Amino acid sequence: AQPGLEGFRMTDESSPQPKKQVKRQDSNGAGRRVLLIPGTFRLLLAPSHSHEYVQFLSSFCNAYQNQGNSEDLKSIGPEEIASVVQNITQRGSDGVGILARELQAVVIIARNDDHKRHFFEAGAIEAVVSVMKRHVSSPEVQINSFKCLINLGKAQHTRFAIGNCGGVAAIVEAMSEYKDMDEVQEVAIWAMGSVVAASMENKVIAAEVGGIESVVDAMKQYPGNQQVQQVGLWTLGSLSANWIDNAIRIGRKGGVTHAINIMRNFIDNPNIQEMGCWALACMAAGGGKPAEYIVKKEGHQAVMAAMKKYPKQPALQYAGLVALVYLGSETALDKLFSLPTFTLFH
């Protein structure tokens, strides 16, 4: 029996998170707040260029961008969701600012599982990928689109839809366009990791369109940015989990060496250590050349150093043990099977 790889650290609260955005303010310095009264969200049905629609959209995003899955939003129905998707589809280049807000609204509303389903049925995935292609020149549109894909692509069928309509390629194109913007790179990498997780089709697409190279290049370009490194390690794991061809490609691009060096450079960051263990576990899982190369580069030493540094971090300890098992440690295998939580993870 082998410990499973897909799905590790894939929940909303534990996946690498992009930097929190600063709350926007009105001209008088006061943050806007939506009046939560019956029928408020019906303003999403107002004409897409009307003052009341634009004003409500801004207030809505300001109020809910950092509130998680708010109970207030349950009253939003399929009609409002379909209207937002239609507005996104029809928004031209003269309304990029409004479009960015509409995409942000999708991110907020799609935290709810029922809303995710309504968005999928309304064609939101195709609409988001389409605006990514049409508005490459807007970094705000790209960042909010990445976040839409993350929230909308939680299920197998939605991840398939993202890959099928060109979403993976659109992420790579945006990364190429904004190599000098670390925030774009960070959120794009997070989106890449999300859409390829447990999706063999998207793993293949990512390799074909240069997704692996884009992720590794971004990590190399921002070696001191710990958020980029953390999410990059997680994504390398997602790209290579149960897909040895991608693990080999990551190694050839220098991703294995970079991952090990990052673990050494940021030994005081437990999140990087955990994601590093996870990435090395996934890349070593297929055995053969990737596992041999990780050992050659002393990746097992980096894993053991992380486990020794953080003995009370259960997720890190588990990821470290899995990595050592795949790197040939029988002692780690015995310890892994002795864990009371092993059956849950397996």
Short mmCIF file of C-alpha atoms in Angstrom, two decimals:
data_model
loop_
_atom_site.label_atom_id
_atom_site.label_comp_id
_atom_site.label_asym_id
_atom_site.label_seq_id
_atom_site.Cartn_x
_atom_site.Cartn_y
_atom_site.Cartn_z
CA ALA A 1 0.00 0.00 0.00
CA GLN A 2 1.20 3.50 -0.78
CA PRO A 3 0.15 6.75 0.87
CA GLY A 4 -1.95 8.87 -1.47
CA LEU A 5 -0.69 12.16 -2.83
CA GLU A 6 -3.58 13.97 -4.49
CA GLY A 7 -5.59 16.27 -2.26
CA PHE A 8 -2.93 16.96 0.36
CA ARG A 9 -3.42 20.48 1.76
CA MET A 10 -6.10 21.32 -0.76
CA THR A 11 -8.69 22.92 1.52
CA ASP A 12 -9.41 26.64 1.27
CA GLU A 13 -7.97 27.48 4.66
CA SER A 14 -4.74 25.50 4.23
CA SER A 15 -3.81 26.11 0.59
CA PRO A 16 -1.23 28.83 0.06
CA GLN A 17 -2.99 32.17 0.19
CA PRO A 18 -2.16 35.30 -1.82
CA LYS A 19 -1.63 38.56 0.00
CA LYS A 20 -4.75 40.18 1.40
CA GLN A 21 -5.86 43.18 -0.54
CA VAL A 22 -6.11 46.56 1.11
CA LYS A 23 -9.70 47.63 1.62
CA ARG A 24 -10.68 50.29 -0.89
CA GLN A 25 -11.93 53.59 0.44
CA ASP A 26 -14.30 56.32 -0.67
CA SER A 27 -12.92 59.77 -1.33
CA ASN A 28 -13.80 60.79 2.23
CA GLY A 29 -11.65 57.95 3.60
CA ALA A 30 -14.51 55.80 4.85
CA GLY A 31 -14.85 52.24 3.57
CA ARG A 32 -18.22 51.61 1.97
CA ARG A 33 -20.60 49.08 3.48
CA VAL A 34 -23.56 47.43 1.80
CA LEU A 35 -26.88 47.96 3.52
CA LEU A 36 -28.01 44.42 4.23
CA ILE A 37 -31.73 44.77 3.63
CA PRO A 38 -34.11 42.43 1.76
CA GLY A 39 -33.71 42.75 -1.98
CA THR A 40 -30.31 44.47 -1.86
CA PHE A 41 -28.64 41.90 -4.08
CA ARG A 42 -31.31 42.37 -6.75
CA LEU A 43 -29.26 45.39 -7.79
CA LEU A 44 -27.01 42.88 -9.55
CA LEU A 45 -29.83 42.74 -12.12
CA ALA A 46 -29.65 46.48 -12.84
CA PRO A 47 -28.42 47.61 -16.30
CA SER A 48 -24.71 46.85 -16.49
CA HIS A 49 -23.64 50.44 -17.21
CA SER A 50 -26.07 52.13 -14.83
CA HIS A 51 -24.82 54.22 -11.93
CA GLU A 52 -26.73 52.17 -9.37
CA TYR A 53 -25.22 48.91 -10.65
CA VAL A 54 -21.64 50.21 -10.68
CA GLN A 55 -22.01 51.82 -7.26
CA PHE A 56 -23.55 48.70 -5.73
CA LEU A 57 -20.87 46.48 -7.27
CA SER A 58 -18.12 48.58 -5.68
CA SER A 59 -19.85 48.63 -2.30
CA PHE A 60 -20.52 44.89 -2.46
CA CYS A 61 -16.87 44.03 -3.13
CA ASN A 62 -15.62 46.37 -0.41
CA ALA A 63 -17.99 44.86 2.12
CA TYR A 64 -17.40 41.18 1.45
CA GLN A 65 -13.90 40.75 0.03
CA ASN A 66 -12.43 39.64 3.38
CA GLN A 67 -15.49 38.09 5.04
CA GLY A 68 -15.24 34.48 3.87
CA ASN A 69 -18.41 32.55 3.05
CA SER A 70 -20.90 35.03 4.52
CA GLU A 71 -24.43 33.90 5.39
CA ASP A 72 -25.66 37.17 3.88
CA LEU A 73 -24.90 35.93 0.39
CA LYS A 74 -27.16 32.88 0.48
CA SER A 75 -30.04 34.98 -0.83
CA ILE A 76 -28.21 35.51 -4.14
CA GLY A 77 -29.91 33.26 -6.67
CA PRO A 78 -29.33 31.85 -10.17
CA GLU A 79 -30.88 34.93 -11.81
CA GLU A 80 -28.38 37.35 -10.26
CA ILE A 81 -25.49 34.98 -11.00
CA ALA A 82 -26.50 34.58 -14.65
CA SER A 83 -26.77 38.36 -14.96
CA VAL A 84 -23.23 38.89 -13.63
CA VAL A 85 -21.87 36.27 -16.04
CA GLN A 86 -23.64 37.92 -18.95
CA ASN A 87 -22.21 41.31 -17.98
CA ILE A 88 -18.70 39.84 -17.86
CA THR A 89 -19.18 38.27 -21.28
CA GLN A 90 -20.36 41.53 -22.85
CA ARG A 91 -18.00 43.97 -21.10
CA GLY A 92 -15.80 45.83 -23.56
CA SER A 93 -12.40 47.43 -23.25
CA ASP A 94 -13.95 50.71 -22.10
CA GLY A 95 -15.18 49.06 -18.91
CA VAL A 96 -12.12 47.20 -17.64
CA GLY A 97 -12.40 48.72 -14.17
CA ILE A 98 -16.00 47.54 -13.85
CA LEU A 99 -15.02 44.13 -15.25
CA ALA A 100 -12.36 43.72 -12.57
CA ARG A 101 -15.03 44.39 -9.95
CA GLU A 102 -17.42 41.92 -11.55
CA LEU A 103 -14.74 39.26 -11.46
CA GLN A 104 -14.08 40.08 -7.82
CA ALA A 105 -17.80 39.65 -7.15
CA VAL A 106 -17.63 36.18 -8.73
CA VAL A 107 -14.77 35.27 -6.41
CA ILE A 108 -16.81 36.36 -3.41
CA ILE A 109 -20.11 34.76 -4.40
CA ALA A 110 -18.49 31.50 -5.55
CA ARG A 111 -17.31 30.65 -2.04
CA ASN A 112 -20.68 28.91 -1.64
CA ASP A 113 -21.06 25.45 -3.20
CA ASP A 114 -24.56 26.12 -4.54
CA HIS A 115 -23.34 29.33 -6.11
CA LYS A 116 -20.42 27.47 -7.72
CA ARG A 117 -22.94 25.20 -9.41
CA HIS A 118 -25.03 28.13 -10.63
CA PHE A 119 -21.94 29.86 -12.02
CA PHE A 120 -20.89 26.70 -13.84
CA GLU A 121 -24.36 26.30 -15.35
CA ALA A 122 -24.33 29.96 -16.44
CA GLY A 123 -21.05 29.49 -18.34
CA ALA A 124 -18.87 31.44 -15.91
CA ILE A 125 -15.72 29.40 -16.54
CA GLU A 126 -15.83 30.05 -20.28
CA ALA A 127 -16.62 33.72 -19.65
CA VAL A 128 -13.66 34.16 -17.28
CA VAL A 129 -11.18 32.45 -19.61
CA SER A 130 -12.49 34.56 -22.49
CA VAL A 131 -11.89 37.86 -20.67
CA MET A 132 -8.40 36.68 -19.68
CA LYS A 133 -7.62 36.33 -23.37
CA ARG A 134 -9.28 39.62 -24.35
CA HIS A 135 -7.83 41.75 -21.56
CA VAL A 136 -4.25 40.54 -21.23
CA SER A 137 -3.18 44.18 -20.76
CA SER A 138 -4.99 44.50 -17.40
CA PRO A 139 -3.14 42.90 -14.44
CA GLU A 140 -6.15 43.46 -12.19
CA VAL A 141 -8.40 41.54 -14.57
CA GLN A 142 -5.83 38.73 -14.71
CA ILE A 143 -5.43 38.48 -10.93
CA ASN A 144 -9.18 38.45 -10.30
CA SER A 145 -9.64 35.91 -13.09
CA PHE A 146 -7.07 33.62 -11.46
CA LYS A 147 -9.02 33.81 -8.23
CA CYS A 148 -12.25 33.04 -10.08
CA LEU A 149 -10.69 29.89 -11.55
CA ILE A 150 -9.48 28.86 -8.09
CA ASN A 151 -12.94 29.17 -6.54
CA LEU A 152 -14.86 27.81 -9.51
CA GLY A 153 -12.50 24.90 -10.12
CA LYS A 154 -13.00 22.95 -6.92
CA ALA A 155 -14.71 19.94 -8.56
CA GLN A 156 -13.35 17.47 -11.09
CA HIS A 157 -15.80 18.48 -13.82
CA THR A 158 -15.09 22.20 -13.36
CA ARG A 159 -11.33 21.67 -13.50
CA PHE A 160 -11.85 19.71 -16.70
CA ALA A 161 -13.90 22.59 -18.12
CA ILE A 162 -11.13 25.07 -17.27
CA GLY A 163 -8.54 23.03 -19.13
CA ASN A 164 -10.87 22.27 -22.01
CA CYS A 165 -11.64 25.93 -22.78
CA GLY A 166 -8.02 27.10 -22.61
CA GLY A 167 -7.80 28.21 -18.99
CA VAL A 168 -4.42 26.60 -18.30
CA ALA A 169 -2.93 28.20 -21.41
CA ALA A 170 -4.41 31.57 -20.42
CA ILE A 171 -2.68 31.36 -17.03
CA VAL A 172 0.65 30.67 -18.74
CA GLU A 173 0.12 33.58 -21.16
CA ALA A 174 -0.55 35.99 -18.30
CA MET A 175 2.56 34.79 -16.45
CA SER A 176 4.60 35.47 -19.57
CA GLU A 177 3.07 38.94 -19.93
CA TYR A 178 3.71 39.98 -16.31
CA LYS A 179 7.06 38.46 -15.39
CA ASP A 180 8.01 41.65 -13.53
CA MET A 181 4.92 41.65 -11.26
CA ASP A 182 5.34 39.28 -8.34
CA GLU A 183 1.67 39.47 -7.31
CA VAL A 184 0.54 38.29 -10.75
CA GLN A 185 3.08 35.46 -10.62
CA GLU A 186 2.02 34.41 -7.12
CA VAL A 187 -1.70 34.22 -7.77
CA ALA A 188 -1.16 32.67 -11.21
CA ILE A 189 0.95 29.91 -9.68
CA TRP A 190 -1.76 29.32 -7.07
CA ALA A 191 -4.34 29.07 -9.85
CA MET A 192 -2.15 26.64 -11.78
CA GLY A 193 -1.77 24.40 -8.75
CA SER A 194 -5.51 24.45 -8.16
CA VAL A 195 -6.61 23.57 -11.68
CA VAL A 196 -4.11 20.70 -12.12
CA ALA A 197 -4.79 19.12 -8.72
CA ALA A 198 -6.26 15.62 -9.19
CA SER A 199 -6.72 16.37 -12.90
CA MET A 200 -4.55 14.26 -15.16
CA GLU A 201 -5.90 16.06 -18.22
CA ASN A 202 -4.80 19.44 -16.90
CA LYS A 203 -1.40 18.12 -15.81
CA VAL A 204 -0.80 17.08 -19.42
CA ILE A 205 -2.07 20.39 -20.77
CA ALA A 206 0.14 22.32 -18.33
CA ALA A 207 3.21 20.47 -19.60
CA GLU A 208 2.24 21.02 -23.23
CA VAL A 209 1.69 24.79 -22.92
CA GLY A 210 4.77 25.54 -20.80
CA GLY A 211 3.13 25.65 -17.38
CA ILE A 212 5.97 23.84 -15.65
CA GLU A 213 8.57 26.20 -17.11
CA SER A 214 6.45 29.22 -16.12
CA VAL A 215 6.19 28.11 -12.49
CA VAL A 216 9.87 27.22 -12.11
CA ASP A 217 10.97 30.44 -13.87
CA ALA A 218 8.82 32.54 -11.54
CA MET A 219 10.27 30.83 -8.47
CA LYS A 220 13.78 31.49 -9.76
CA GLN A 221 12.99 35.12 -10.58
CA TYR A 222 11.72 35.84 -7.04
CA PRO A 223 13.98 33.73 -4.79
CA GLY A 224 13.47 36.05 -1.82
CA ASN A 225 9.67 36.21 -2.05
CA GLN A 226 8.52 33.60 0.44
CA GLN A 227 4.90 33.68 -0.71
CA VAL A 228 5.93 32.91 -4.29
CA GLN A 229 8.19 30.11 -3.06
CA GLN A 230 5.54 28.57 -0.82
CA VAL A 231 2.83 28.52 -3.46
CA GLY A 232 5.37 27.46 -6.08
CA LEU A 233 6.41 24.40 -4.08
CA TRP A 234 2.77 23.46 -3.56
CA THR A 235 2.12 23.77 -7.29
CA LEU A 236 5.16 21.70 -8.24
CA GLY A 237 3.67 19.01 -6.03
CA SER A 238 0.28 19.31 -7.71
CA LEU A 239 1.85 19.18 -11.18
CA SER A 240 3.87 16.05 -10.44
CA ALA A 241 1.52 14.11 -8.15
CA ASN A 242 0.91 10.71 -9.79
CA TRP A 243 2.44 11.95 -13.06
CA ILE A 244 6.11 11.01 -13.40
CA ASP A 245 6.54 12.71 -16.78
CA ASN A 246 5.96 16.08 -15.13
CA ALA A 247 8.34 15.20 -12.29
CA ILE A 248 11.06 14.46 -14.85
CA ARG A 249 10.35 17.72 -16.65
CA ILE A 250 10.49 19.69 -13.40
CA GLY A 251 13.89 18.17 -12.66
CA ARG A 252 15.23 19.00 -16.11
CA LYS A 253 14.08 22.60 -15.72
CA GLY A 254 15.93 22.90 -12.41
CA GLY A 255 12.85 22.72 -10.21
CA VAL A 256 14.15 19.94 -7.98
CA THR A 257 17.40 21.73 -7.21
CA HIS A 258 15.56 24.99 -6.64
CA ALA A 259 13.04 23.37 -4.28
CA ILE A 260 15.82 21.87 -2.15
CA ASN A 261 17.75 25.15 -2.06
CA ILE A 262 14.63 27.06 -1.00
CA MET A 263 14.06 24.63 1.85
CA ARG A 264 17.62 25.23 3.00
CA ASN A 265 17.37 29.01 2.63
CA PHE A 266 14.08 29.33 4.54
CA ILE A 267 14.44 26.77 7.28
CA ASP A 268 12.70 29.17 9.68
CA ASN A 269 9.51 29.21 7.59
CA PRO A 270 7.41 26.14 8.52
CA ASN A 271 5.02 26.66 5.60
CA ILE A 272 7.84 26.53 3.07
CA GLN A 273 9.26 23.46 4.79
CA GLU A 274 5.91 21.68 4.66
CA MET A 275 5.30 22.54 1.01
CA GLY A 276 8.88 21.54 0.19
CA CYS A 277 8.36 18.11 1.75
CA TRP A 278 5.08 17.79 -0.17
CA ALA A 279 6.71 18.76 -3.48
CA LEU A 280 9.61 16.34 -3.05
CA ALA A 281 7.21 13.56 -2.02
CA CYS A 282 5.16 14.03 -5.18
CA MET A 283 8.18 14.23 -7.45
CA ALA A 284 9.75 11.12 -5.89
CA ALA A 285 6.56 9.06 -5.87
CA GLY A 286 7.04 7.61 -9.34
CA GLY A 287 10.47 6.33 -8.41
CA GLY A 288 13.14 6.05 -11.07
CA LYS A 289 15.13 9.08 -12.17
CA PRO A 290 13.24 11.77 -10.20
CA ALA A 291 13.73 9.96 -6.89
CA GLU A 292 17.38 9.18 -7.71
CA TYR A 293 18.02 12.81 -8.62
CA ILE A 294 16.43 14.10 -5.40
CA VAL A 295 18.71 11.82 -3.36
CA LYS A 296 21.71 12.89 -5.45
CA LYS A 297 20.92 16.53 -4.61
CA GLU A 298 20.51 15.57 -0.93
CA GLY A 299 16.81 16.31 -0.88
CA HIS A 300 16.30 13.67 1.79
CA GLN A 301 18.63 15.68 4.03
CA ALA A 302 16.47 18.77 3.52
CA VAL A 303 13.37 16.77 4.44
CA MET A 304 14.94 15.38 7.60
CA ALA A 305 16.14 18.85 8.60
CA ALA A 306 12.58 20.17 8.25
CA MET A 307 11.14 17.31 10.31
CA LYS A 308 13.75 17.83 13.02
CA LYS A 309 13.09 21.59 13.10
CA TYR A 310 9.30 21.21 13.41
CA PRO A 311 8.56 18.00 15.36
CA LYS A 312 5.10 19.20 16.44
CA GLN A 313 3.79 20.06 12.97
CA PRO A 314 1.69 16.99 12.05
CA ALA A 315 1.07 17.89 8.40
CA LEU A 316 4.77 18.59 7.86
CA GLN A 317 5.74 15.36 9.62
CA TYR A 318 3.34 13.38 7.44
CA ALA A 319 4.58 14.99 4.21
CA GLY A 320 8.16 14.43 5.31
CA LEU A 321 7.57 10.76 6.06
CA VAL A 322 5.87 10.25 2.69
CA ALA A 323 8.81 11.91 0.96
CA LEU A 324 11.32 9.71 2.79
CA VAL A 325 9.31 6.58 1.99
CA TYR A 326 9.41 7.37 -1.72
CA LEU A 327 13.11 8.15 -1.40
CA GLY A 328 13.73 4.62 -0.11
CA SER A 329 13.63 4.85 3.69
CA GLU A 330 12.20 1.66 5.21
CA THR A 331 12.41 3.24 8.67
CA ALA A 332 10.13 6.05 7.48
CA LEU A 333 7.72 3.50 6.02
CA ASP A 334 7.46 1.64 9.31
CA LYS A 335 6.85 4.90 11.15
CA LEU A 336 4.28 6.02 8.61
CA PHE A 337 2.23 2.85 8.98
CA SER A 338 2.38 3.19 12.76
CA LEU A 339 0.72 6.61 12.70
CA PRO A 340 -2.90 6.48 14.00
CA THR A 341 -3.91 8.96 11.28
CA PHE A 342 -2.39 7.00 8.42
CA THR A 343 -5.63 5.25 7.50
CA LEU A 344 -7.37 8.66 7.27
CA PHE A 345 -4.73 10.09 4.92
CA HIS A 346 -4.53 6.86 2.90
#
